[in-house]
Coordinates of C-alpha atoms in Angstrom, one line a residue:
X24 CA -0.2 0.3 0.0
X25 CA 3.2 2.5 0.7
X26 CA 4.0 1.1 -2.8
X27 CA 1.2 2.7 -4.3
X28 CA 1.0 5.8 -2.5
X29 CA 4.6 6.3 -3.1
X30 CA 3.5 5.7 -7.3
X31 CA 0.8 7.5 -7.7
X32 CA 2.1 10.7 -5.9
X33 CA 5.1 10.0 -8.7
X34 CA 2.5 9.3 -11.3
X35 CA 0.7 12.6 -10.1
X36 CA 4.0 14.8 -10.1
X37 CA 5.6 13.5 -13.9
X38 CA 1.9 14.4 -15.3
X39 CA 2.5 17.9 -13.9
X40 CA 5.3 18.7 -15.5
X41 CA 4.4 17.4 -18.4
X42 CA 1.7 19.3 -19.0
X43 CA 3.5 22.6 -17.2
X44 CA 6.6 21.7 -20.3
X45 CA 4.3 21.2 -23.2
X46 CA 2.6 24.9 -22.1
X47 CA 6.1 26.0 -21.5
X48 CA 7.6 24.8 -25.5
X49 CA 3.7 26.3 -27.0
X50 CA 4.6 29.3 -25.6
X51 CA 8.3 29.3 -26.9
X52 CA 7.7 27.7 -29.2
X53 CA 8.8 30.0 -33.4
X54 CA 6.0 28.6 -35.9
X55 CA 5.7 30.6 -39.2
X56 CA 3.3 29.5 -40.3
X57 CA 2.2 33.0 -40.7
X58 CA 5.0 33.7 -43.0
X59 CA 5.2 30.9 -44.6
X60 CA 1.2 30.4 -46.0
X61 CA -0.3 33.5 -45.0
X62 CA -1.5 35.2 -48.3
X63 CA -0.7 38.4 -47.3
X64 CA 2.7 37.3 -46.5
X65 CA 3.6 36.6 -50.1
X66 CA 2.2 38.9 -52.2
X67 CA 3.9 41.5 -50.0
X68 CA 7.3 39.6 -50.9
X69 CA 7.0 39.8 -53.8
X70 CA 5.5 43.1 -54.0
X71 CA 9.5 44.4 -52.5
X72 CA 11.2 41.5 -55.3
X73 CA 9.5 43.4 -58.0
X74 CA 10.1 46.6 -56.7
X75 CA 13.2 46.2 -55.8
X76 CA 14.7 43.9 -58.4
X77 CA 18.0 41.3 -58.6
X78 CA 21.1 42.9 -55.7
X79 CA 24.0 43.4 -57.9
X80 CA 26.7 45.8 -57.1
X81 CA 24.2 48.6 -57.2
X82 CA 24.7 51.3 -54.2
X83 CA 20.2 51.5 -54.0
X84 CA 18.3 50.8 -52.0
X85 CA 20.2 50.1 -49.1
X86 CA 20.4 51.9 -45.7
X87 CA 21.9 51.7 -41.7
X88 CA 21.0 52.9 -38.8
X89 CA 22.2 52.7 -35.0
X90 CA 20.9 51.1 -32.2
X91 CA 22.2 52.5 -27.9
X92 CA 19.5 51.5 -24.9
X93 CA 20.6 51.8 -21.3
X94 CA 22.8 54.6 -21.3
X95 CA 22.7 55.5 -17.2
X96 CA 24.4 59.2 -17.6
X97 CA 25.5 59.0 -13.9
X98 CA 26.7 62.1 -11.9
X99 CA 27.1 59.5 -8.6
X100 CA 28.8 56.2 -10.8
X101 CA 31.2 55.3 -13.3
X102 CA 32.7 58.5 -14.9
X103 CA 34.2 56.8 -18.2
X104 CA 29.8 56.0 -19.4
X105 CA 30.1 60.5 -19.8
X106 CA 33.8 60.0 -21.1
X107 CA 32.5 56.7 -23.7
X108 CA 29.6 57.7 -24.3
X109 CA 31.0 61.4 -26.1
X110 CA 33.1 59.4 -27.8
X111 CA 29.7 57.7 -28.9
X112 CA 28.0 60.9 -30.5
X113 CA 31.5 62.1 -31.5
X114 CA 33.7 59.3 -33.5
X115 CA 31.9 56.6 -33.6
X116 CA 28.1 57.8 -35.2
X117 CA 30.1 60.5 -37.3
X118 CA 32.3 57.7 -38.9
X119 CA 29.0 55.1 -39.2
X120 CA 27.1 58.2 -40.7
X121 CA 24.4 56.0 -40.3
X122 CA 20.4 57.5 -41.4
X123 CA 19.2 57.1 -37.4
X124 CA 19.8 56.2 -33.7
X125 CA 17.5 55.1 -32.0
X126 CA 18.1 55.4 -28.0
X127 CA 15.8 53.0 -26.7
X128 CA 15.2 54.1 -23.8
X129 CA 17.5 54.7 -19.7
X130 CA 18.8 57.2 -21.5
X131 CA 20.0 59.0 -17.7
X132 CA 20.5 56.7 -14.3
X133 CA 18.1 58.9 -11.9
X134 CA 19.4 57.3 -9.2
X135 CA 20.5 58.8 -5.7
X136 CA 23.7 58.5 -3.9
X137 CA 24.1 55.0 -2.1
X138 CA 21.9 53.8 -5.3
X139 CA 18.8 52.8 -3.5
X140 CA 17.2 56.7 -3.7
X141 CA 15.0 57.7 -7.4
X142 CA 14.4 60.4 -8.1
X143 CA 15.2 62.0 -11.9
X144 CA 18.4 64.5 -11.9
X145 CA 18.2 67.0 -14.4
X146 CA 22.4 67.2 -14.4
X147 CA 22.2 64.0 -15.4
X148 CA 19.3 64.8 -18.8
X149 CA 21.5 68.1 -19.3
X150 CA 25.3 65.9 -19.9
X151 CA 22.6 64.0 -22.5
X152 CA 21.1 66.7 -23.9
X153 CA 24.7 68.6 -24.3
X154 CA 26.7 65.1 -25.3
X155 CA 24.3 65.2 -28.4
X156 CA 24.0 69.2 -29.5
X157 CA 28.1 69.5 -28.6
X158 CA 29.0 67.0 -31.0
X159 CA 26.4 68.1 -34.0
X160 CA 25.4 64.6 -35.1
X161 CA 22.2 65.8 -35.3
X162 CA 23.4 67.9 -38.2
X163 CA 24.1 64.7 -40.9
X164 CA 21.5 62.3 -39.3
X165 CA 18.7 62.0 -37.0
X166 CA 18.4 61.3 -33.4
X167 CA 15.3 58.8 -31.6
X168 CA 15.1 58.5 -27.9
X169 CA 12.9 57.2 -26.2
X170 CA 11.9 56.6 -22.4
X171 CA 12.5 54.0 -20.3
X172 CA 12.0 53.1 -17.0
X173 CA 14.8 54.9 -15.1
X174 CA 14.4 57.9 -17.3
X175 CA 10.1 57.8 -15.5
X176 CA 11.2 57.8 -12.4
X177 CA 8.7 59.4 -9.6
X178 CA 6.7 61.7 -11.7
X179 CA 3.9 62.9 -11.2
X180 CA 2.3 63.3 -14.8
X181 CA 4.0 62.8 -17.8
X182 CA 3.3 67.6 -18.4
X183 CA 4.5 67.5 -14.9
X184 CA 8.0 70.0 -14.2
X185 CA 10.2 66.2 -13.3
X186 CA 9.9 64.9 -17.5
X187 CA 13.8 66.0 -18.7
X188 CA 12.5 64.4 -20.9
X189 CA 10.8 66.8 -22.5
X190 CA 13.4 69.7 -22.9
X191 CA 16.3 67.9 -22.8
X192 CA 15.9 64.9 -25.0
X193 CA 15.8 65.5 -28.3
X194 CA 12.4 63.8 -29.6
X195 CA 10.5 65.3 -25.8
X196 CA 9.9 68.5 -27.3
X197 CA 7.9 67.0 -29.9
X198 CA 7.0 63.8 -29.0
X199 CA 6.2 63.2 -25.0
X200 CA 5.0 59.3 -25.4
X201 CA 5.1 57.0 -28.6
X202 CA 5.2 58.4 -31.4
X203 CA 6.4 57.2 -36.2
X204 CA 8.8 58.9 -37.8
X205 CA 9.1 58.7 -41.3
X206 CA 11.2 58.4 -44.3
X207 CA 12.5 57.4 -47.9
X208 CA 15.7 57.5 -48.2
X209 CA 17.9 56.0 -51.5
X210 CA 15.4 53.6 -52.7
X211 CA 14.1 52.3 -48.9
X212 CA 11.2 53.2 -47.2
X213 CA 10.7 52.5 -43.7
X214 CA 8.7 53.3 -40.8
X215 CA 10.5 53.9 -36.6
X216 CA 8.1 53.2 -34.5
X217 CA 8.5 54.2 -30.7
X218 CA 6.6 52.6 -28.8
X219 CA 6.8 54.5 -25.1
X220 CA 5.1 51.9 -22.2
X221 CA 6.1 53.3 -18.9
X222 CA 4.0 54.0 -16.4
X223 CA 1.7 56.8 -15.3
X224 CA 2.6 58.5 -12.9
X225 CA 6.2 56.7 -12.5
X226 CA 7.1 55.5 -9.3
X227 CA 9.9 55.3 -7.0
X228 CA 12.2 52.2 -7.9
X229 CA 11.7 49.2 -7.1
X230 CA 8.6 49.8 -8.5
X231 CA 8.8 50.9 -11.9
X232 CA 9.9 46.8 -14.0
X233 CA 6.8 46.0 -16.3
X234 CA 6.4 48.3 -19.4
X235 CA 2.0 49.0 -18.8
X236 CA 0.0 50.3 -22.3
X237 CA -3.1 52.4 -21.1
X238 CA -5.9 51.8 -23.1
X239 CA -5.0 55.5 -24.4
X240 CA -1.7 54.3 -25.3
X241 CA -3.1 51.6 -27.1
X242 CA -5.2 53.0 -29.4
X243 CA -2.7 55.5 -30.1
X244 CA 0.4 53.1 -31.6
X245 CA -2.8 51.1 -33.3
X246 CA -3.4 54.8 -35.3
X247 CA 0.4 55.4 -35.7
X248 CA 0.6 51.2 -36.8
X249 CA -2.1 51.4 -40.1
X250 CA -0.5 55.2 -41.5
X251 CA 3.2 53.8 -41.8
X252 CA 2.2 50.1 -42.8
X253 CA -0.1 52.7 -45.4
X254 CA 2.7 54.6 -45.7
X255 CA 5.8 51.9 -45.7
X256 CA 7.5 49.2 -46.9
X257 CA 9.7 48.5 -43.5
X258 CA 8.5 48.7 -40.0
X259 CA 11.5 49.4 -37.5
X260 CA 9.8 48.9 -34.5
X261 CA 11.6 50.3 -30.9
X262 CA 10.7 51.0 -27.8
X263 CA 12.9 50.5 -23.8
X264 CA 10.6 48.1 -22.5
X265 CA 11.2 43.5 -24.1
X266 CA 7.2 42.7 -24.8
X267 CA 7.6 40.2 -22.1
X268 CA 7.4 42.9 -19.5
X269 CA 4.7 44.9 -21.6
X270 CA 1.1 44.9 -19.7
X271 CA -1.6 46.1 -21.7
X272 CA -5.2 46.6 -20.2
X273 CA -8.3 45.5 -21.4
X274 CA -10.1 47.8 -24.0
X275 CA -14.1 46.6 -24.5
X276 CA -13.8 43.2 -22.5
X277 CA -10.5 42.9 -25.1
X278 CA -6.9 43.2 -24.7
X279 CA -4.6 43.3 -27.4
X280 CA -1.2 42.3 -26.2
X281 CA 2.3 44.6 -27.8
X282 CA 2.2 41.0 -29.8
X283 CA -0.6 41.0 -31.5
X284 CA -0.5 44.8 -32.5
X285 CA 3.3 44.5 -33.7
X286 CA 2.9 42.0 -35.9
X287 CA -0.8 42.7 -36.8
X288 CA 1.3 45.1 -39.8
X289 CA 2.6 44.1 -43.6
X290 CA 5.7 45.7 -43.2
X291 CA 6.9 45.1 -39.3
X292 CA 10.0 43.2 -39.7
X293 CA 12.2 44.3 -36.5
X294 CA 11.1 45.7 -32.3
X295 CA 14.9 47.0 -30.4
X296 CA 14.7 47.2 -27.5
X297 CA 16.7 47.0 -24.4
X298 CA 15.6 47.7 -20.6
X299 CA 17.4 42.8 -19.7
X300 CA 20.9 44.5 -19.6
X301 CA 21.3 40.8 -21.5
X302 CA 20.3 39.5 -17.7
X303 CA 23.6 41.2 -16.7
X304 CA 26.1 40.2 -19.5
X305 CA 24.6 36.2 -18.9
X306 CA 22.2 35.9 -22.3
X307 CA 24.6 38.4 -24.7
X308 CA 22.3 37.6 -27.6
X309 CA 18.8 37.6 -26.4
X310 CA 17.3 37.5 -29.4
X311 CA 14.3 35.9 -31.1
X312 CA 11.5 35.7 -33.8
X313 CA 7.5 35.7 -32.7
X314 CA 4.8 33.3 -33.9
X315 CA 4.0 36.1 -36.3
X316 CA 7.1 36.2 -37.7
X317 CA 9.3 39.3 -36.8
X318 CA 12.4 39.9 -35.2
X319 CA 12.5 41.0 -31.4
X320 CA 16.2 42.1 -30.5
X321 CA 16.9 43.0 -27.3
X322 CA 20.4 45.4 -27.1
X323 CA 23.1 44.6 -24.4
X324 CA 23.2 48.1 -22.0
X325 CA 25.5 50.5 -22.8
X326 CA 25.7 51.4 -18.8
X327 CA 28.3 48.7 -17.8
X328 CA 29.2 46.9 -21.5
X329 CA 29.2 49.2 -24.1
X330 CA 27.2 48.0 -26.3
X331 CA 25.7 49.3 -29.7
X332 CA 24.2 47.7 -33.3
X333 CA 24.5 48.4 -36.5
X334 CA 21.3 47.8 -38.2
X335 CA 21.0 47.7 -42.2
X336 CA 17.8 47.4 -44.6
X337 CA 18.6 46.1 -47.7
X338 CA 16.8 45.5 -50.4
X339 CA 14.2 44.6 -48.1
X340 CA 16.9 42.6 -46.4
X341 CA 17.2 43.5 -43.1
X342 CA 20.7 43.0 -41.0
X343 CA 21.9 43.4 -38.4
X344 CA 25.2 43.0 -35.5
X345 CA 26.0 44.3 -32.3
X346 CA 29.3 45.3 -31.3
X347 CA 31.8 46.6 -28.5
X348 CA 32.1 49.9 -28.4
X349 CA 35.7 51.5 -29.4
X350 CA 36.0 48.1 -31.6
X351 CA 37.0 48.4 -35.2
X352 CA 36.8 47.5 -37.9
X353 CA 33.0 46.9 -37.8
X354 CA 31.2 44.2 -40.5
X355 CA 28.3 43.2 -41.7
X356 CA 27.0 41.7 -44.6
X357 CA 23.3 42.0 -46.2
X358 CA 23.5 39.6 -49.0
X359 CA 23.4 36.8 -48.9
X360 CA 22.0 36.8 -45.6
X361 CA 22.7 35.3 -41.8
X362 CA 20.3 31.8 -41.7
X363 CA 19.3 32.7 -38.2
X364 CA 17.1 35.0 -38.5
X365 CA 15.6 35.0 -42.2
X366 CA 11.8 36.2 -41.8
X367 CA 10.1 35.1 -44.2
X368 CA 6.1 37.1 -45.6
X369 CA 8.5 39.8 -44.0
X370 CA 11.5 40.2 -46.5
X371 CA 12.1 39.0 -50.0
X372 CA 13.8 36.3 -50.0
X373 CA 13.6 35.2 -52.9
X374 CA 16.0 38.2 -54.4
X375 CA 19.0 36.1 -52.5
X376 CA 19.9 33.2 -54.6
X377 CA 18.6 36.1 -57.9
X378 CA 21.6 38.2 -56.5
X379 CA 24.7 38.9 -58.5
X380 CA 26.8 40.0 -55.9
X381 CA 27.6 39.1 -51.9
X382 CA 26.9 42.5 -50.2
X383 CA 28.8 43.7 -47.0
X384 CA 29.1 47.1 -44.6
X385 CA 32.6 47.7 -43.1
X386 CA 33.3 51.0 -41.2
X387 CA 36.7 52.2 -38.7
X388 CA 36.9 54.7 -38.1
X389 CA 40.1 54.9 -40.2
X390 CA 40.9 54.2 -43.6
X391 CA 40.1 50.9 -44.8
X392 CA 42.7 49.4 -46.1
X393 CA 41.2 45.3 -47.9
X394 CA 38.4 42.8 -46.8
X395 CA 38.4 40.1 -48.7
X396 CA 35.6 37.5 -48.1
X397 CA 36.2 33.2 -48.5
X398 CA 34.3 29.7 -47.9
X399 CA 36.0 27.3 -46.5
X400 CA 39.1 29.6 -44.3
X401 CA 42.0 28.3 -47.4
X402 CA 41.1 30.2 -50.7
X403 CA 40.3 34.5 -50.2
X404 CA 38.5 36.7 -52.0
X405 CA 38.8 40.2 -52.2
X406 CA 36.2 42.3 -52.4
X407 CA 35.7 45.6 -54.4
X408 CA 34.5 48.9 -52.6
X409 CA 31.6 50.5 -53.8
X410 CA 30.4 53.8 -52.2
X411 CA 29.9 54.6 -49.3
X412 CA 30.7 51.1 -47.4
X413 CA 29.8 48.9 -49.2
X414 CA 31.8 46.3 -50.4
X415 CA 31.6 43.9 -53.1
X416 CA 32.2 40.6 -54.2
X417 CA 30.6 38.3 -57.1
X418 CA 29.4 34.7 -56.8
X419 CA 27.9 31.9 -57.7
X420 CA 24.6 31.5 -55.5
X421 CA 23.4 28.2 -57.9
X422 CA 26.8 26.0 -55.9
X423 CA 25.4 26.9 -52.2
X424 CA 21.8 25.9 -53.2
X425 CA 20.6 23.0 -50.1
X426 CA 21.5 22.9 -46.4
X427 CA 24.1 25.6 -44.4
X428 CA 26.8 27.7 -45.2
X429 CA 29.6 29.7 -43.6
X430 CA 30.4 32.7 -45.0
X431 CA 34.1 34.3 -43.7
X432 CA 34.5 37.9 -44.2
X433 CA 37.8 39.8 -42.7
X434 CA 38.8 43.3 -43.0
X435 CA 41.7 45.7 -42.3
X436 CA 41.8 48.8 -41.8
X437 CA 45.2 51.4 -42.5
X438 CA 46.2 51.4 -39.0
X439 CA 46.8 47.8 -39.4
X440 CA 43.4 46.4 -36.5
X441 CA 41.7 43.5 -38.1
X442 CA 37.9 41.7 -37.9
X443 CA 37.0 38.1 -38.7
X444 CA 33.1 38.1 -39.3
X445 CA 32.2 34.8 -39.5
X446 CA 28.7 33.9 -41.1
X447 CA 26.3 30.7 -41.8
X448 CA 24.1 31.6 -44.6
X449 CA 21.3 29.1 -46.3
X450 CA 19.6 29.1 -49.2
X451 CA 16.6 27.0 -49.2
X452 CA 15.5 27.6 -46.2
X453 CA 17.1 26.0 -43.8
X454 CA 17.1 27.1 -40.0
X455 CA 19.3 28.2 -37.1
X456 CA 17.9 28.0 -33.7
X457 CA 17.7 30.6 -31.3
X458 CA 18.8 30.3 -27.7
X459 CA 17.1 28.4 -25.1
X460 CA 16.6 31.7 -22.4
X461 CA 16.7 33.4 -25.1
X462 CA 13.3 32.9 -26.4
X463 CA 12.4 32.7 -22.8
X464 CA 13.8 35.7 -21.6
X465 CA 11.6 36.7 -24.4
X466 CA 8.7 34.9 -25.4
X467 CA 7.1 35.0 -22.0
X468 CA 5.3 36.6 -19.8
X469 CA 7.2 37.9 -17.1
X470 CA 3.9 39.3 -14.8
X471 CA 2.4 35.4 -15.7
X472 CA 5.9 34.1 -14.4
X473 CA 6.1 36.7 -11.4
X474 CA 2.8 35.7 -10.3
X475 CA 3.5 31.9 -11.3
X476 CA 6.8 31.7 -9.0
X477 CA 4.8 33.9 -5.8
X478 CA 1.5 31.7 -5.7
X479 CA 4.2 28.5 -5.6
X480 CA 5.9 29.9 -2.4
X481 CA 2.7 31.1 -0.8
X482 CA 1.2 26.9 -1.3
X483 CA 4.5 25.8 0.1
X484 CA 4.1 27.8 2.8
X485 CA 1.3 27.6 4.1
X486 CA -0.1 23.7 2.9
X487 CA 3.2 21.3 4.8
X488 CA 2.6 23.7 7.6
X489 CA -2.2 22.3 7.1
X490 CA -0.7 18.6 6.4
X491 CA 1.3 18.2 8.9
X492 CA -1.3 20.2 12.0
X493 CA -4.3 17.3 10.4
X494 CA -1.8 14.3 11.5
X495 CA -1.9 12.3 14.4
X496 CA 1.4 11.7 13.7
X497 CA 5.0 12.5 12.4
X498 CA 5.3 11.4 9.1
X499 CA 8.6 9.2 9.3
X500 CA 11.4 9.6 6.7
X501 CA 14.4 7.3 5.9
X502 CA 16.8 9.5 6.5
X503 CA 16.8 10.7 10.2
X504 CA 18.7 14.0 9.8
X505 CA 15.4 14.6 7.8
X506 CA 13.4 12.3 10.2
X507 CA 13.9 15.2 12.3
X508 CA 12.7 18.2 10.9
X509 CA 9.9 16.4 9.9
X510 CA 9.1 16.1 13.7
X511 CA 9.9 19.7 14.3
X512 CA 7.7 21.3 12.0
X513 CA 5.0 18.8 12.5
X514 CA 5.2 19.6 16.8
X515 CA 5.4 23.4 15.7
X516 CA 2.2 23.1 13.7
X517 CA 0.1 21.6 16.7
X518 CA 1.1 24.9 18.6
X519 CA -1.9 27.2 17.5
X520 CA -0.4 30.6 19.1
X521 CA 2.8 29.7 16.5
X522 CA 1.1 28.4 14.2
X523 CA -2.2 30.3 13.0
X524 CA 0.3 34.3 12.8
X525 CA 2.5 31.7 10.9
X526 CA -0.2 30.7 8.0
X527 CA -2.7 33.8 8.5
X528 CA 0.1 36.4 7.7
X529 CA 1.1 34.0 4.7
X530 CA -2.4 34.1 3.8
X531 CA -2.7 37.5 4.4
X532 CA 0.3 38.6 1.9
X533 CA -1.8 38.2 -1.4
X534 CA -4.7 40.0 -0.2
X535 CA -3.7 43.4 2.5
X536 CA -1.8 46.1 1.7
X537 CA 2.5 45.9 2.2
X538 CA 2.7 49.5 2.5
X539 CA 1.1 52.4 3.2
X540 CA 3.7 55.7 2.2
X541 CA 5.6 58.0 -0.5
X542 CA 5.9 55.9 -3.5
X543 CA 5.3 59.7 -5.7
X544 CA 7.4 62.4 -4.0
X545 CA 3.7 64.3 -2.5
X546 CA 2.1 61.5 -2.6
X547 CA 0.6 59.0 -0.3
X548 CA 0.5 55.3 -2.4
X549 CA -0.2 51.5 -1.4
X550 CA 1.4 48.6 -2.5
X551 CA -0.4 45.4 -2.7
X552 CA 0.4 42.2 -4.6
X553 CA -1.8 42.7 -7.3
X554 CA -1.5 46.1 -7.8
X555 CA -1.0 49.7 -7.0
X556 CA -2.9 52.4 -5.3
X557 CA -1.9 55.7 -5.9
X558 CA -4.0 59.2 -7.2
X559 CA -7.1 57.4 -7.7
X560 CA -5.1 55.4 -9.9
X561 CA -4.9 51.3 -10.6
X562 CA -1.1 49.9 -11.5
X563 CA -0.8 46.5 -11.9
X564 CA 2.1 46.5 -11.1
X565 CA 3.2 42.2 -11.9
X566 CA 6.8 43.2 -10.3
X567 CA 4.8 43.5 -6.7
X568 CA 4.9 39.9 -6.7
X569 CA 8.8 39.4 -7.0
X570 CA 9.1 41.8 -3.7
X571 CA 6.1 38.7 -2.4
X572 CA 7.9 36.3 -4.2
X573 CA 11.7 37.6 -1.7
X574 CA 10.0 38.4 1.6
X575 CA 8.3 34.5 1.7
X576 CA 11.1 32.7 0.1
X577 CA 14.2 34.4 2.8
X578 CA 12.9 35.8 5.4
X579 CA 8.7 33.5 5.6
X580 CA 9.6 29.8 5.3
X581 CA 13.3 30.0 6.4
X582 CA 11.6 31.6 10.6
X583 CA 9.2 28.2 10.2
X584 CA 12.4 25.9 9.6
X585 CA 14.5 28.2 12.2
X586 CA 11.2 28.6 14.6
X587 CA 11.2 24.5 14.3
X588 CA 15.0 24.8 15.4
X589 CA 14.1 26.7 18.3
X590 CA 11.4 24.2 19.2
X591 CA 13.4 21.3 19.2
X592 CA 15.7 22.7 21.2
X593 CA 12.8 24.4 23.6
X594 CA 12.6 21.1 23.6
X595 CA 14.9 18.2 23.7
X596 CA 18.5 20.3 24.7
X597 CA 17.4 22.3 27.2
X598 CA 20.2 21.5 29.8
X599 CA 21.4 23.8 27.4
X600 CA 23.8 26.9 28.2
X601 CA 25.9 29.6 28.0
X602 CA 27.9 29.4 24.4
X603 CA 26.5 27.2 23.4
X604 CA 22.6 28.5 24.3
X605 CA 23.8 30.8 22.1
X606 CA 24.7 28.7 19.2
X607 CA 21.2 27.3 18.7
X608 CA 19.7 30.5 18.5
X609 CA 22.6 31.9 16.0
X610 CA 19.7 30.7 13.4
X611 CA 17.6 33.7 14.4
X612 CA 19.4 36.0 14.9
X613 CA 21.2 36.1 11.2
X614 CA 17.1 35.3 10.1
X615 CA 17.2 39.2 12.6
X616 CA 19.0 40.6 10.6
X617 CA 18.0 39.8 7.3
X618 CA 14.4 41.4 8.2
X619 CA 16.1 44.2 9.5
X620 CA 18.1 45.1 6.3
X621 CA 15.3 44.6 3.3
X622 CA 13.3 46.9 6.0
X623 CA 15.7 49.2 5.8
X624 CA 16.9 49.0 2.7
X625 CA 12.9 49.4 2.0
X626 CA 13.2 52.8 4.2
X627 CA 16.3 54.4 2.0
X628 CA 13.8 53.7 -1.5
X629 CA 9.7 55.3 0.2
X630 CA 11.1 57.0 3.6
X631 CA 9.5 57.3 6.8
X632 CA 6.1 56.3 6.0
X633 CA 6.2 53.5 4.2
X634 CA 9.0 52.0 7.3
X635 CA 6.0 53.0 10.2
X636 CA 3.3 51.5 7.8
X637 CA 4.9 48.3 6.1
X638 CA 3.0 44.5 6.6
X639 CA 5.6 43.4 4.1
X640 CA 9.1 44.1 5.8
X641 CA 8.9 46.6 9.0
X642 CA 5.8 44.8 10.5
X643 CA 7.2 41.8 9.8
X644 CA 9.9 41.7 11.9
X645 CA 7.7 41.9 15.2
X646 CA 5.3 39.2 14.1
X647 CA 9.1 36.8 13.5
X648 CA 10.3 37.9 17.6
X649 CA 7.4 37.7 19.5
X650 CA 7.1 34.4 17.4
X651 CA 11.0 33.5 18.6
X652 CA 10.0 34.0 22.0
X653 CA 7.0 32.4 22.5
X654 CA 8.3 29.6 20.7
X655 CA 11.7 29.9 24.0
X656 CA 9.0 30.3 26.3
X657 CA 6.5 27.9 26.3
X658 CA 4.6 27.1 29.3
X659 CA 6.1 24.2 31.4
X660 CA 3.2 22.3 30.4
X661 CA 2.7 22.4 27.1
X662 CA 6.7 21.5 26.0
X663 CA 4.8 18.0 29.2
X664 CA 2.0 17.9 25.9
X665 CA 4.1 18.2 23.1
X666 CA 7.0 15.6 23.7
X667 CA 3.9 13.2 25.3
X668 CA 2.6 14.0 22.2
X669 CA 5.2 12.4 20.4
X670 CA 5.4 9.4 22.4
X671 CA 9.0 10.5 23.3
X672 CA 10.3 10.1 26.3
X673 CA 10.9 13.3 28.8

């Protein structure tokens, strides 16, 4: 019978895991149904192919642009960040001469000297504005900037004087929120659509991680998209937040996700963003292709990694490469296109096998000496320089008709700096997969993930104690140490004065207010697990669940284990004295230190009122201390009852 229960439990667990994995794989699956079978996509690519014609060595039908993200200009940290940004505008932009520069949010740091408080710092915005203006880049390129969450810290309304983006950015004077910029250059007609998902009002950190598109902004974006789709052949979307970190509010009982919005435009090829900082460098290439057939490309930050992106549209084909600052030469192959980033139904891929020349953009801060290519790294062919940065070389596409192939490009400038690029391509539709981590980060719903983690931790904190309380005897476990822990938890669940406060506090977290405090200067708000109330406005900020998860994982769950340990000491090691007794209480002292530290950080972030009226952080310190004291001072009669209950000798 025991084996049967274990087997049934195992089957149930495996079934739940299999359902979870199936749903997860379905979410991150890259489905090319739209691109391969849609009549709209087929007609669109035929139109582009007819418009652009054969790809030869001509410099027509080609444009390129740059992206920089998460600059985080700060007057308190890393002075080189500002100096290198000035080099970017003075040298990099002038050397590449892009048609457009996209600055996708977090233009300034907006964090206090202690790195915890957050508010707009006018001097940082002045630095940003002056560097761009004094460099003169706006005289020959268009600088399109948009806000990030740091640019929205502690802003009461978008029209408040603290919103320095309106006065010190390049586009803020004319576009306070989302906007479109349509250009026709060298035979290419492209619309750049900037998406501002910053919540209004803008809270101080950390509850400003998820972007929110309210009904009004959704309508504005839909209008911009429709106009751009009619006037431009190609749509390049840009914003700060990845689509996984944008929440669309319901309108007319319906909710259009940002991915549906982007994918519904036939000319949409790519959405470029920042915000995640390549997860601290752990996911350096955070790219994916969504089910609607367009790319999403998160760019590593300028703040710590000094990254920027070079992208091009050549005869309707979108190509890009991410580059580290001051790393020359820069090589971007535009034909044949990289096998991983092909977009069937959204670009004229039929032009590649019909082309006569390999096409490569090469840039350096000095003159390029030579560019050569190879397919085997043995025999090299020199490329011919055309006007500007374009280098071409004749090729025979039919030799590479099937399978995956690699093109190697080597560029050398007059200073002797060289760079070699490995470029995989295919002409028969053979594709390369995207990394699983990148797909998870960009295709999941961050808010749903935060909520699921919080719910799971809540169950872990409540359900085991409830189950143990209903059992008449402690559950059996083969290992001695595990048996001791289960016995202590079982005994703890039998103490009403401990059990009910622990369980009720955990149940309170998803329901009651966590903090009442000055969330924006001059405005009192209330934080719940399910959102934030301030200025008569409800902000469904899912990042609150992360804060609750930290409380459950690093405070509530350890507290249960520490109290069980203290109870075990109280019942079965009553003769401990001196330093041994102190050592036995060290786990609680360590836990209390963590709680005090978390409460202190919250005080620095949101002030004294939030510290005093903070059930999540401050009040939990009082509760933990009280429960610890009650555990250590159980009456002797209660102790004897528990020992007898466990059927152990006193």
